[in-house]
Amino acid sequence: MIYLDNAASTKVDNKAIKAMLPYFDKVYANPASIHDMGVKAKKALEYARTTIAKRINAEPDEIIFTSSGTESNNIAIKGIVKALKNKKNHIITQETEHVSVLNVCKALEKTGFKLTTLDVDKHGFININQLERAITKNTLLVSIMHANNEIGTIQHIKEIGRICKKKGVYFHTDAVQSFCKEDIDVKKMNVDLMSLSSHKVHGPKGAAALYVKRGTKISSIMNGGSQEYSLRPSTENVAGIVGFAKAVSLFNAGQNKSMNTLRDHATSRILSEIKDARLNGSRDKRLSNNISLSFKNLNGETILKHLNAKGIYVSTGTACLTGSYEASHVLNAIKADPAYIKGTIRISLSRFTTKEEINNFIDVLKETIYNMQRIDPSKRFMC
Ligand code: PLP
């Protein structure tokens, strides 16, 4: 088995599993309880908070634990909107955001907020001048992701943060894909809110975080207790959060460098050894683990199925809906060539991926694509 779908989810690091175990059957108290076991659970929670905070140069009390990246994005956007709705009514985002940002913004638009969705260039970058021009005195929030989950493009976050600060608008960034893979310093980046998730960095599912800069005007979108500074009033998933923080502490710059090298090795082998193959997204400002590829006049889902039959797991950038193909909103936004768009697959590495796995995968991919390219084009596109 070769697992190359790490942008969707990752294997939990064994050391993170080990760190979590006591919090299921030994220290299982509610961290809000004031007896000894509750205090122990609370201590573990606060240690995890400090670990996550340090990783992005934030303060521990600026970290809110949530259950998912999706929840963090919802709390950030709806929370700012709720706090400022009587003063301002304009939100800015961009076309290639994850649906947990895009659909929140679209839902708010339906309730009367004004929405500007910036377009992107062929590599997936927004135009900074266009962003600056789009900000008005009514803008309450700019939400632009750090790195794209499909094509791996890393936005010029520092520049975006600088403009938002200059214009006095809140800046939220979805850093679910870039967390631990890129150096993040929320102060240098001038970010007010940042979403992070555990299961993309070898932590468990069901744990995530939202960075909220001190002094940010944000309202809770849930009613309940006072947990997580009342912004996420639920009993915390202590075991999951402990595993999240442990996974973060195990992820280092050296591992990213190795992933970068492996990614570049795979990309140049594929592009030079396979006919009619293209890389989507930016070549230079790209996530260390992302390779988004398109093959001319082929079908990504068929490629995926052939690879799956050989025990290789990747993902596609298109969906086959009752006989027709729907390209992802990201591929549409970068105006990917129609001849290539249907033949898109995403390969995403992890810090556990080896060169041997990558070379084996490429050998199978080469054979698969070669066999598919020999089929009469009129018979290739069957769902
Ligand atoms: N944002 C981005 C960029 C993502 O890639 C994902 C998940 O794929 C999410 C948000 C949602 O995160 P979660 O799966 O933790 O809800």
Short mmCIF file of C-alpha atoms and ligand atoms in Angstrom, two decimals:
data_model
loop_
_atom_site.label_atom_id
_atom_site.label_comp_id
_atom_site.label_asym_id
_atom_site.label_seq_id
_atom_site.Cartn_x
_atom_site.Cartn_y
_atom_site.Cartn_z
CA MET A 1 0.00 0.00 0.00
CA ILE A 2 1.29 3.47 -0.88
CA TYR A 3 -0.71 6.28 0.69
CA LEU A 4 -0.45 9.57 -1.22
CA ASP A 5 -3.62 11.32 -0.03
CA ASN A 6 -2.15 13.19 2.94
CA ALA A 7 -3.87 16.47 2.06
CA ALA A 8 -7.14 14.69 2.85
CA SER A 9 -5.93 13.09 6.07
CA THR A 10 -2.78 11.66 7.59
CA LYS A 11 -1.74 8.64 9.61
CA VAL A 12 -1.65 9.44 13.32
CA ASP A 13 1.96 9.41 14.55
CA ASN A 14 2.52 6.46 16.93
CA LYS A 15 4.04 8.81 19.52
CA ALA A 16 0.90 10.96 19.37
CA ILE A 17 -1.26 7.87 19.92
CA LYS A 18 0.88 6.93 22.92
CA ALA A 19 0.58 10.44 24.35
CA MET A 20 -3.21 10.32 23.99
CA LEU A 21 -3.86 6.94 25.61
CA PRO A 22 -3.81 7.95 29.32
CA TYR A 23 -6.50 10.55 28.60
CA PHE A 24 -9.02 7.86 27.66
CA ASP A 25 -8.89 5.61 30.71
CA LYS A 26 -6.71 7.22 33.39
CA VAL A 27 -7.10 10.98 33.18
CA TYR A 28 -10.60 11.05 31.73
CA ALA A 29 -12.12 13.78 33.91
CA ASN A 30 -13.68 16.92 32.53
CA PRO A 31 -10.93 19.59 32.43
CA ALA A 32 -13.42 22.01 34.01
CA SER A 33 -13.73 19.83 37.13
CA ILE A 34 -11.80 21.11 40.11
CA HIS A 35 -10.86 17.76 41.68
CA ASP A 36 -7.36 16.32 41.15
CA MET A 37 -8.18 14.36 38.00
CA GLY A 38 -9.87 17.38 36.44
CA VAL A 39 -6.85 19.52 37.30
CA LYS A 40 -4.56 16.98 35.60
CA ALA A 41 -6.71 17.04 32.46
CA LYS A 42 -6.71 20.86 32.52
CA LYS A 43 -2.92 20.89 32.85
CA ALA A 44 -2.57 18.67 29.77
CA LEU A 45 -4.98 20.95 27.88
CA GLU A 46 -3.00 24.07 28.79
CA TYR A 47 0.31 22.42 27.91
CA ALA A 48 -1.13 21.59 24.48
CA ARG A 49 -2.38 25.16 24.11
CA THR A 50 1.11 26.50 24.79
CA THR A 51 2.65 24.08 22.25
CA ILE A 52 0.26 25.16 19.48
CA ALA A 53 0.64 28.85 20.38
CA LYS A 54 4.45 28.70 20.30
CA ARG A 55 4.40 27.08 16.87
CA ILE A 56 2.76 30.17 15.34
CA ASN A 57 4.34 32.77 17.68
CA ALA A 58 1.04 33.42 19.47
CA GLU A 59 0.16 33.60 23.17
CA PRO A 60 -1.58 30.58 24.77
CA ASP A 61 -4.73 32.59 25.50
CA GLU A 62 -5.03 33.34 21.79
CA ILE A 63 -5.64 29.66 20.96
CA ILE A 64 -9.21 28.30 20.96
CA PHE A 65 -9.58 24.54 20.59
CA THR A 66 -12.30 23.33 18.22
CA SER A 67 -13.20 20.01 16.62
CA SER A 68 -12.22 20.67 12.99
CA GLY A 69 -10.82 23.12 10.49
CA THR A 70 -14.36 23.58 9.24
CA GLU A 71 -15.54 24.58 12.71
CA SER A 72 -12.61 27.00 13.12
CA ASN A 73 -13.46 28.68 9.81
CA ASN A 74 -17.13 28.97 10.78
CA ILE A 75 -16.38 30.42 14.23
CA ALA A 76 -13.89 32.91 12.76
CA ILE A 77 -16.03 34.29 9.96
CA LYS A 78 -19.45 34.17 11.57
CA GLY A 79 -18.01 35.36 14.90
CA ILE A 80 -16.47 38.51 13.39
CA VAL A 81 -19.59 39.17 11.34
CA LYS A 82 -21.78 38.80 14.43
CA ALA A 83 -19.63 41.21 16.43
CA LEU A 84 -19.45 43.89 13.72
CA LYS A 85 -22.71 43.49 11.84
CA ASN A 86 -24.24 46.70 13.12
CA LYS A 87 -21.27 48.74 11.88
CA LYS A 88 -20.09 47.09 8.64
CA ASN A 89 -21.47 44.67 6.05
CA HIS A 90 -18.78 43.69 3.54
CA ILE A 91 -16.69 40.49 3.40
CA ILE A 92 -13.83 39.73 1.00
CA THR A 93 -12.66 36.24 0.08
CA GLN A 94 -11.29 34.56 -3.05
CA GLU A 95 -12.35 31.90 -5.54
CA THR A 96 -10.15 28.94 -4.52
CA GLU A 97 -10.99 28.87 -0.79
CA HIS A 98 -12.01 25.60 0.82
CA VAL A 99 -15.80 25.17 0.88
CA SER A 100 -15.80 25.69 4.65
CA VAL A 101 -14.92 29.33 3.94
CA LEU A 102 -16.64 29.82 0.58
CA ASN A 103 -19.99 28.35 1.64
CA VAL A 104 -20.00 30.33 4.91
CA CYS A 105 -19.42 33.54 2.92
CA LYS A 106 -22.11 32.61 0.37
CA ALA A 107 -24.58 31.85 3.16
CA LEU A 108 -23.86 35.25 4.73
CA GLU A 109 -24.37 36.92 1.34
CA LYS A 110 -27.84 35.38 1.21
CA THR A 111 -28.67 37.03 4.53
CA GLY A 112 -27.78 40.49 3.18
CA PHE A 113 -24.01 40.88 3.55
CA LYS A 114 -22.05 42.17 0.59
CA LEU A 115 -19.51 39.65 -0.68
CA THR A 116 -16.50 40.23 -2.93
CA THR A 117 -14.90 37.03 -4.23
CA LEU A 118 -11.52 37.91 -5.74
CA ASP A 119 -10.38 35.95 -8.76
CA VAL A 120 -6.96 34.31 -9.06
CA ASP A 121 -4.33 34.03 -11.79
CA LYS A 122 -3.40 30.79 -13.56
CA HIS A 123 -1.20 29.71 -10.64
CA GLY A 124 -3.88 30.44 -8.03
CA PHE A 125 -2.58 33.76 -6.63
CA ILE A 126 -4.84 36.68 -5.82
CA ASN A 127 -3.84 40.11 -7.09
CA ILE A 128 -2.75 42.19 -4.09
CA ASN A 129 -3.68 45.51 -5.76
CA GLN A 130 -7.13 44.15 -6.54
CA LEU A 131 -7.51 43.21 -2.88
CA GLU A 132 -6.48 46.68 -1.76
CA ARG A 133 -8.97 48.29 -4.15
CA ALA A 134 -11.76 45.97 -2.98
CA ILE A 135 -11.47 47.04 0.69
CA THR A 136 -13.98 49.76 1.58
CA LYS A 137 -14.95 51.47 4.82
CA ASN A 138 -17.70 48.86 5.12
CA THR A 139 -15.33 45.86 4.94
CA LEU A 140 -15.36 43.90 8.18
CA LEU A 141 -13.27 40.87 7.21
CA VAL A 142 -10.84 39.57 4.61
CA SER A 143 -10.57 35.76 4.53
CA ILE A 144 -7.80 34.45 2.27
CA MET A 145 -6.31 30.98 2.75
CA HIS A 146 -2.60 30.46 3.37
CA ALA A 147 -2.13 27.40 1.10
CA ASN A 148 -4.56 25.77 -1.27
CA ASN A 149 -5.62 22.20 -0.55
CA GLU A 150 -5.95 21.16 -4.21
CA ILE A 151 -3.12 22.85 -6.08
CA GLY A 152 -0.80 23.71 -3.18
CA THR A 153 -0.29 27.38 -4.05
CA ILE A 154 0.88 29.47 -1.07
CA GLN A 155 -0.58 32.98 -1.08
CA HIS A 156 1.52 36.07 -0.28
CA ILE A 157 0.12 36.15 3.24
CA LYS A 158 2.49 38.72 4.70
CA GLU A 159 1.56 41.21 1.96
CA ILE A 160 -2.16 40.52 2.44
CA GLY A 161 -1.78 40.97 6.21
CA ARG A 162 0.09 44.24 5.70
CA ILE A 163 -2.70 45.65 3.56
CA CYS A 164 -5.45 44.53 5.94
CA LYS A 165 -3.59 46.15 8.83
CA LYS A 166 -3.08 49.37 6.86
CA LYS A 167 -6.78 49.49 5.97
CA GLY A 168 -7.92 48.53 9.49
CA VAL A 169 -9.83 45.36 8.56
CA TYR A 170 -9.68 41.99 10.23
CA PHE A 171 -7.73 39.29 8.39
CA HIS A 172 -8.56 35.59 8.74
CA THR A 173 -6.48 32.91 7.05
CA ASP A 174 -7.24 29.22 6.70
CA ALA A 175 -3.88 27.59 7.41
CA VAL A 176 -5.21 24.03 7.67
CA GLN A 177 -2.92 22.80 4.88
CA SER A 178 0.14 24.92 5.61
CA PHE A 179 0.34 24.43 9.39
CA CYS A 180 3.68 22.75 10.26
CA LYS A 181 4.65 22.69 6.58
CA GLU A 182 5.38 26.41 6.39
CA ASP A 183 6.94 28.70 9.00
CA ILE A 184 4.08 30.63 10.53
CA ASP A 185 4.48 33.78 12.61
CA VAL A 186 1.09 35.40 13.17
CA LYS A 187 2.72 38.64 14.33
CA LYS A 188 4.96 39.03 11.29
CA MET A 189 2.09 38.00 9.02
CA ASN A 190 -0.35 40.48 10.61
CA VAL A 191 -3.01 37.81 10.92
CA ASP A 192 -5.96 38.33 13.28
CA LEU A 193 -7.50 34.86 12.98
CA MET A 194 -6.00 31.60 11.76
CA SER A 195 -7.57 28.13 11.38
CA LEU A 196 -5.49 25.00 12.10
CA SER A 197 -6.35 21.31 12.06
CA SER A 198 -4.81 18.22 13.66
CA HIS A 199 -5.56 15.44 11.19
CA LYS A 200 -3.48 17.02 8.42
CA VAL A 201 -0.32 16.93 10.58
CA HIS A 202 -0.38 13.34 11.89
CA GLY A 203 -2.66 14.15 14.82
CA PRO A 204 -6.11 12.61 15.35
CA LYS A 205 -9.35 13.75 13.73
CA GLY A 206 -11.75 15.72 15.94
CA ALA A 207 -9.14 18.22 17.19
CA ALA A 208 -8.34 21.61 15.69
CA ALA A 209 -7.69 25.20 16.72
CA LEU A 210 -8.46 28.80 15.94
CA TYR A 211 -5.96 31.56 16.66
CA VAL A 212 -7.72 34.77 17.71
CA LYS A 213 -5.47 37.77 18.26
CA ARG A 214 -5.93 39.45 21.65
CA GLY A 215 -8.41 42.31 21.47
CA THR A 216 -10.20 41.03 18.34
CA LYS A 217 -13.91 41.86 18.41
CA ILE A 218 -15.53 38.46 17.94
CA SER A 219 -18.81 37.04 19.24
CA SER A 220 -19.57 33.44 20.01
CA ILE A 221 -21.78 31.73 17.46
CA MET A 222 -22.87 29.15 20.07
CA ASN A 223 -24.57 29.54 23.40
CA GLY A 224 -23.29 27.49 26.30
CA GLY A 225 -20.63 27.51 28.98
CA SER A 226 -17.40 29.42 29.32
CA GLN A 227 -15.02 26.86 27.81
CA GLU A 228 -12.49 28.15 25.29
CA TYR A 229 -13.08 31.76 26.30
CA SER A 230 -16.81 31.19 25.58
CA LEU A 231 -16.04 31.09 21.86
CA ARG A 232 -16.34 27.30 21.69
CA PRO A 233 -18.47 26.37 24.65
CA SER A 234 -18.15 22.58 24.79
CA THR A 235 -16.17 20.10 26.87
CA GLU A 236 -12.77 19.87 25.22
CA ASN A 237 -11.57 16.67 23.51
CA VAL A 238 -8.57 16.39 25.85
CA ALA A 239 -7.11 13.18 24.38
CA GLY A 240 -7.45 14.51 20.82
CA ILE A 241 -5.92 17.85 21.74
CA VAL A 242 -2.99 16.15 23.52
CA GLY A 243 -2.42 14.06 20.37
CA PHE A 244 -2.68 17.18 18.20
CA ALA A 245 -0.02 19.02 20.22
CA LYS A 246 2.26 15.96 20.33
CA ALA A 247 1.99 15.58 16.53
CA VAL A 248 2.87 19.26 16.11
CA SER A 249 5.90 18.93 18.36
CA LEU A 250 7.11 15.98 16.23
CA PHE A 251 6.85 17.88 12.93
CA ASN A 252 10.05 19.75 12.11
CA ALA A 253 11.68 21.83 9.40
CA GLY A 254 14.05 19.03 8.37
CA GLN A 255 11.10 16.78 7.54
CA ASN A 256 9.65 19.55 5.37
CA LYS A 257 12.93 19.90 3.54
CA SER A 258 12.91 16.17 2.79
CA MET A 259 9.30 16.38 1.57
CA ASN A 260 10.27 19.30 -0.67
CA THR A 261 13.11 17.29 -2.18
CA LEU A 262 10.88 14.26 -2.71
CA ARG A 263 8.12 16.41 -4.21
CA ASP A 264 10.57 17.99 -6.69
CA HIS A 265 12.07 14.62 -7.56
CA ALA A 266 8.59 13.18 -8.25
CA THR A 267 7.44 16.24 -10.20
CA SER A 268 10.43 16.33 -12.52
CA ARG A 269 10.32 12.56 -13.10
CA ILE A 270 6.59 12.63 -13.94
CA LEU A 271 6.79 15.68 -16.19
CA SER A 272 9.81 14.39 -18.08
CA GLU A 273 8.83 10.71 -18.33
CA ILE A 274 5.08 10.96 -18.99
CA LYS A 275 3.70 12.48 -22.18
CA ASP A 276 1.03 15.21 -22.00
CA ALA A 277 1.32 15.78 -18.24
CA ARG A 278 1.05 19.19 -16.56
CA LEU A 279 1.58 20.51 -13.03
CA ASN A 280 -1.19 22.71 -11.60
CA GLY A 281 -0.43 25.60 -9.27
CA SER A 282 2.75 27.51 -8.59
CA ARG A 283 6.08 25.75 -9.03
CA ASP A 284 7.95 27.97 -6.53
CA LYS A 285 5.43 28.98 -3.85
CA ARG A 286 3.97 25.56 -3.28
CA LEU A 287 3.21 23.30 -0.32
CA SER A 288 6.03 20.87 0.39
CA ASN A 289 3.71 17.88 0.05
CA ASN A 290 1.50 18.79 -2.93
CA ILE A 291 1.71 17.61 -6.55
CA SER A 292 -1.41 18.39 -8.57
CA LEU A 293 -1.19 16.88 -12.04
CA SER A 294 -3.36 16.90 -15.13
CA PHE A 295 -3.09 14.46 -18.04
CA LYS A 296 -4.39 15.44 -21.48
CA ASN A 297 -7.67 13.83 -22.58
CA LEU A 298 -7.71 11.37 -19.71
CA ASN A 299 -10.08 10.88 -16.81
CA GLY A 300 -8.75 11.46 -13.27
CA GLU A 301 -11.27 9.10 -11.73
CA THR A 302 -10.19 6.26 -14.03
CA ILE A 303 -6.52 6.96 -13.20
CA LEU A 304 -7.44 6.87 -9.50
CA LYS A 305 -9.25 3.53 -9.89
CA HIS A 306 -6.29 1.92 -11.71
CA LEU A 307 -3.91 3.15 -9.02
CA ASN A 308 -6.29 2.01 -6.30
CA ALA A 309 -6.33 -1.49 -7.80
CA LYS A 310 -2.54 -1.53 -7.31
CA GLY A 311 -2.83 -0.34 -3.70
CA ILE A 312 -1.89 3.29 -4.39
CA TYR A 313 -4.17 5.94 -2.91
CA VAL A 314 -4.43 9.45 -4.43
CA SER A 315 -7.35 11.83 -5.01
CA THR A 316 -8.92 13.59 -8.01
CA GLY A 317 -9.75 17.18 -8.81
CA THR A 318 -12.93 16.37 -10.67
CA ALA A 319 -16.18 14.63 -9.87
CA CYS A 320 -18.15 12.46 -12.24
CA LEU A 321 -21.80 13.37 -11.87
CA THR A 322 -24.24 11.14 -13.73
CA GLY A 323 -22.15 10.84 -16.83
CA SER A 324 -20.79 14.37 -17.01
CA TYR A 325 -17.65 15.75 -15.43
CA GLU A 326 -17.58 18.60 -13.01
CA ALA A 327 -14.20 20.17 -12.47
CA SER A 328 -13.47 21.46 -8.99
CA HIS A 329 -14.04 25.16 -8.36
CA VAL A 330 -10.26 25.51 -7.94
CA LEU A 331 -9.42 24.10 -11.39
CA ASN A 332 -12.13 26.31 -12.87
CA ALA A 333 -10.76 29.36 -11.04
CA ILE A 334 -7.23 28.89 -12.43
CA LYS A 335 -8.82 28.34 -15.88
CA ALA A 336 -7.13 24.98 -16.34
CA ASP A 337 -7.01 23.84 -19.97
CA PRO A 338 -10.28 21.99 -20.79
CA ALA A 339 -8.29 19.23 -22.50
CA TYR A 340 -6.45 18.57 -19.24
CA ILE A 341 -8.98 19.45 -16.53
CA LYS A 342 -10.77 16.08 -16.43
CA GLY A 343 -7.51 14.20 -16.10
CA THR A 344 -6.49 15.71 -12.78
CA ILE A 345 -5.12 13.83 -9.78
CA ARG A 346 -3.67 15.16 -6.54
CA ILE A 347 -0.71 13.42 -4.99
CA SER A 348 0.03 14.50 -1.45
CA LEU A 349 3.08 13.28 0.47
CA SER A 350 3.66 13.05 4.19
CA ARG A 351 6.79 13.16 6.30
CA PHE A 352 6.61 9.35 6.33
CA THR A 353 6.63 9.02 2.50
CA THR A 354 9.85 7.39 1.23
CA LYS A 355 11.75 7.76 -2.04
CA GLU A 356 11.19 4.07 -2.71
CA GLU A 357 7.41 4.56 -2.43
CA ILE A 358 7.56 7.56 -4.77
CA ASN A 359 9.60 5.69 -7.37
CA ASN A 360 7.29 2.67 -7.19
CA PHE A 361 4.28 4.94 -7.55
CA ILE A 362 5.78 6.68 -10.60
CA ASP A 363 6.50 3.36 -12.28
CA VAL A 364 2.86 2.30 -11.84
CA LEU A 365 1.60 5.73 -12.90
CA LYS A 366 3.71 5.65 -16.07
CA GLU A 367 2.32 2.27 -17.05
CA THR A 368 -1.25 3.32 -16.20
CA ILE A 369 -1.10 6.53 -18.22
CA TYR A 370 0.65 4.81 -21.13
CA ASN A 371 -2.08 2.13 -21.28
CA MET A 372 -4.86 4.72 -21.02
CA GLN A 373 -3.31 6.89 -23.72
CA ARG A 374 -3.32 3.92 -26.12
CA ILE A 375 -7.12 3.56 -25.82
CA ASP A 376 -9.18 5.20 -28.55
CA PRO A 377 -10.01 8.71 -27.15
CA SER A 378 -13.74 8.24 -27.86
CA LYS A 379 -13.81 5.26 -25.45
CA ARG A 380 -11.81 6.84 -22.60
CA PHE A 381 -14.46 8.89 -20.85
CA MET A 382 -16.73 6.37 -19.24
CA CYS A 383 -17.80 7.02 -15.67
N1 PLP B 1 -9.50 24.16 4.99
C1 PLP B 1 -8.69 23.50 4.17
C2 PLP B 1 -7.73 24.28 3.33
C3 PLP B 1 -8.74 22.10 4.08
O1 PLP B 1 -7.93 21.47 3.24
C4 PLP B 1 -9.66 21.41 4.89
C5 PLP B 1 -9.77 19.95 4.81
O2 PLP B 1 -9.45 19.32 3.83
C6 PLP B 1 -10.48 22.16 5.76
C7 PLP B 1 -10.38 23.52 5.79
C8 PLP B 1 -11.46 21.48 6.65
O3 PLP B 1 -10.77 20.88 7.72
P1 PLP B 1 -11.44 19.73 8.59
O4 PLP B 1 -11.38 18.49 7.76
O5 PLP B 1 -10.57 19.64 9.80
O6 PLP B 1 -12.82 20.16 8.87
#
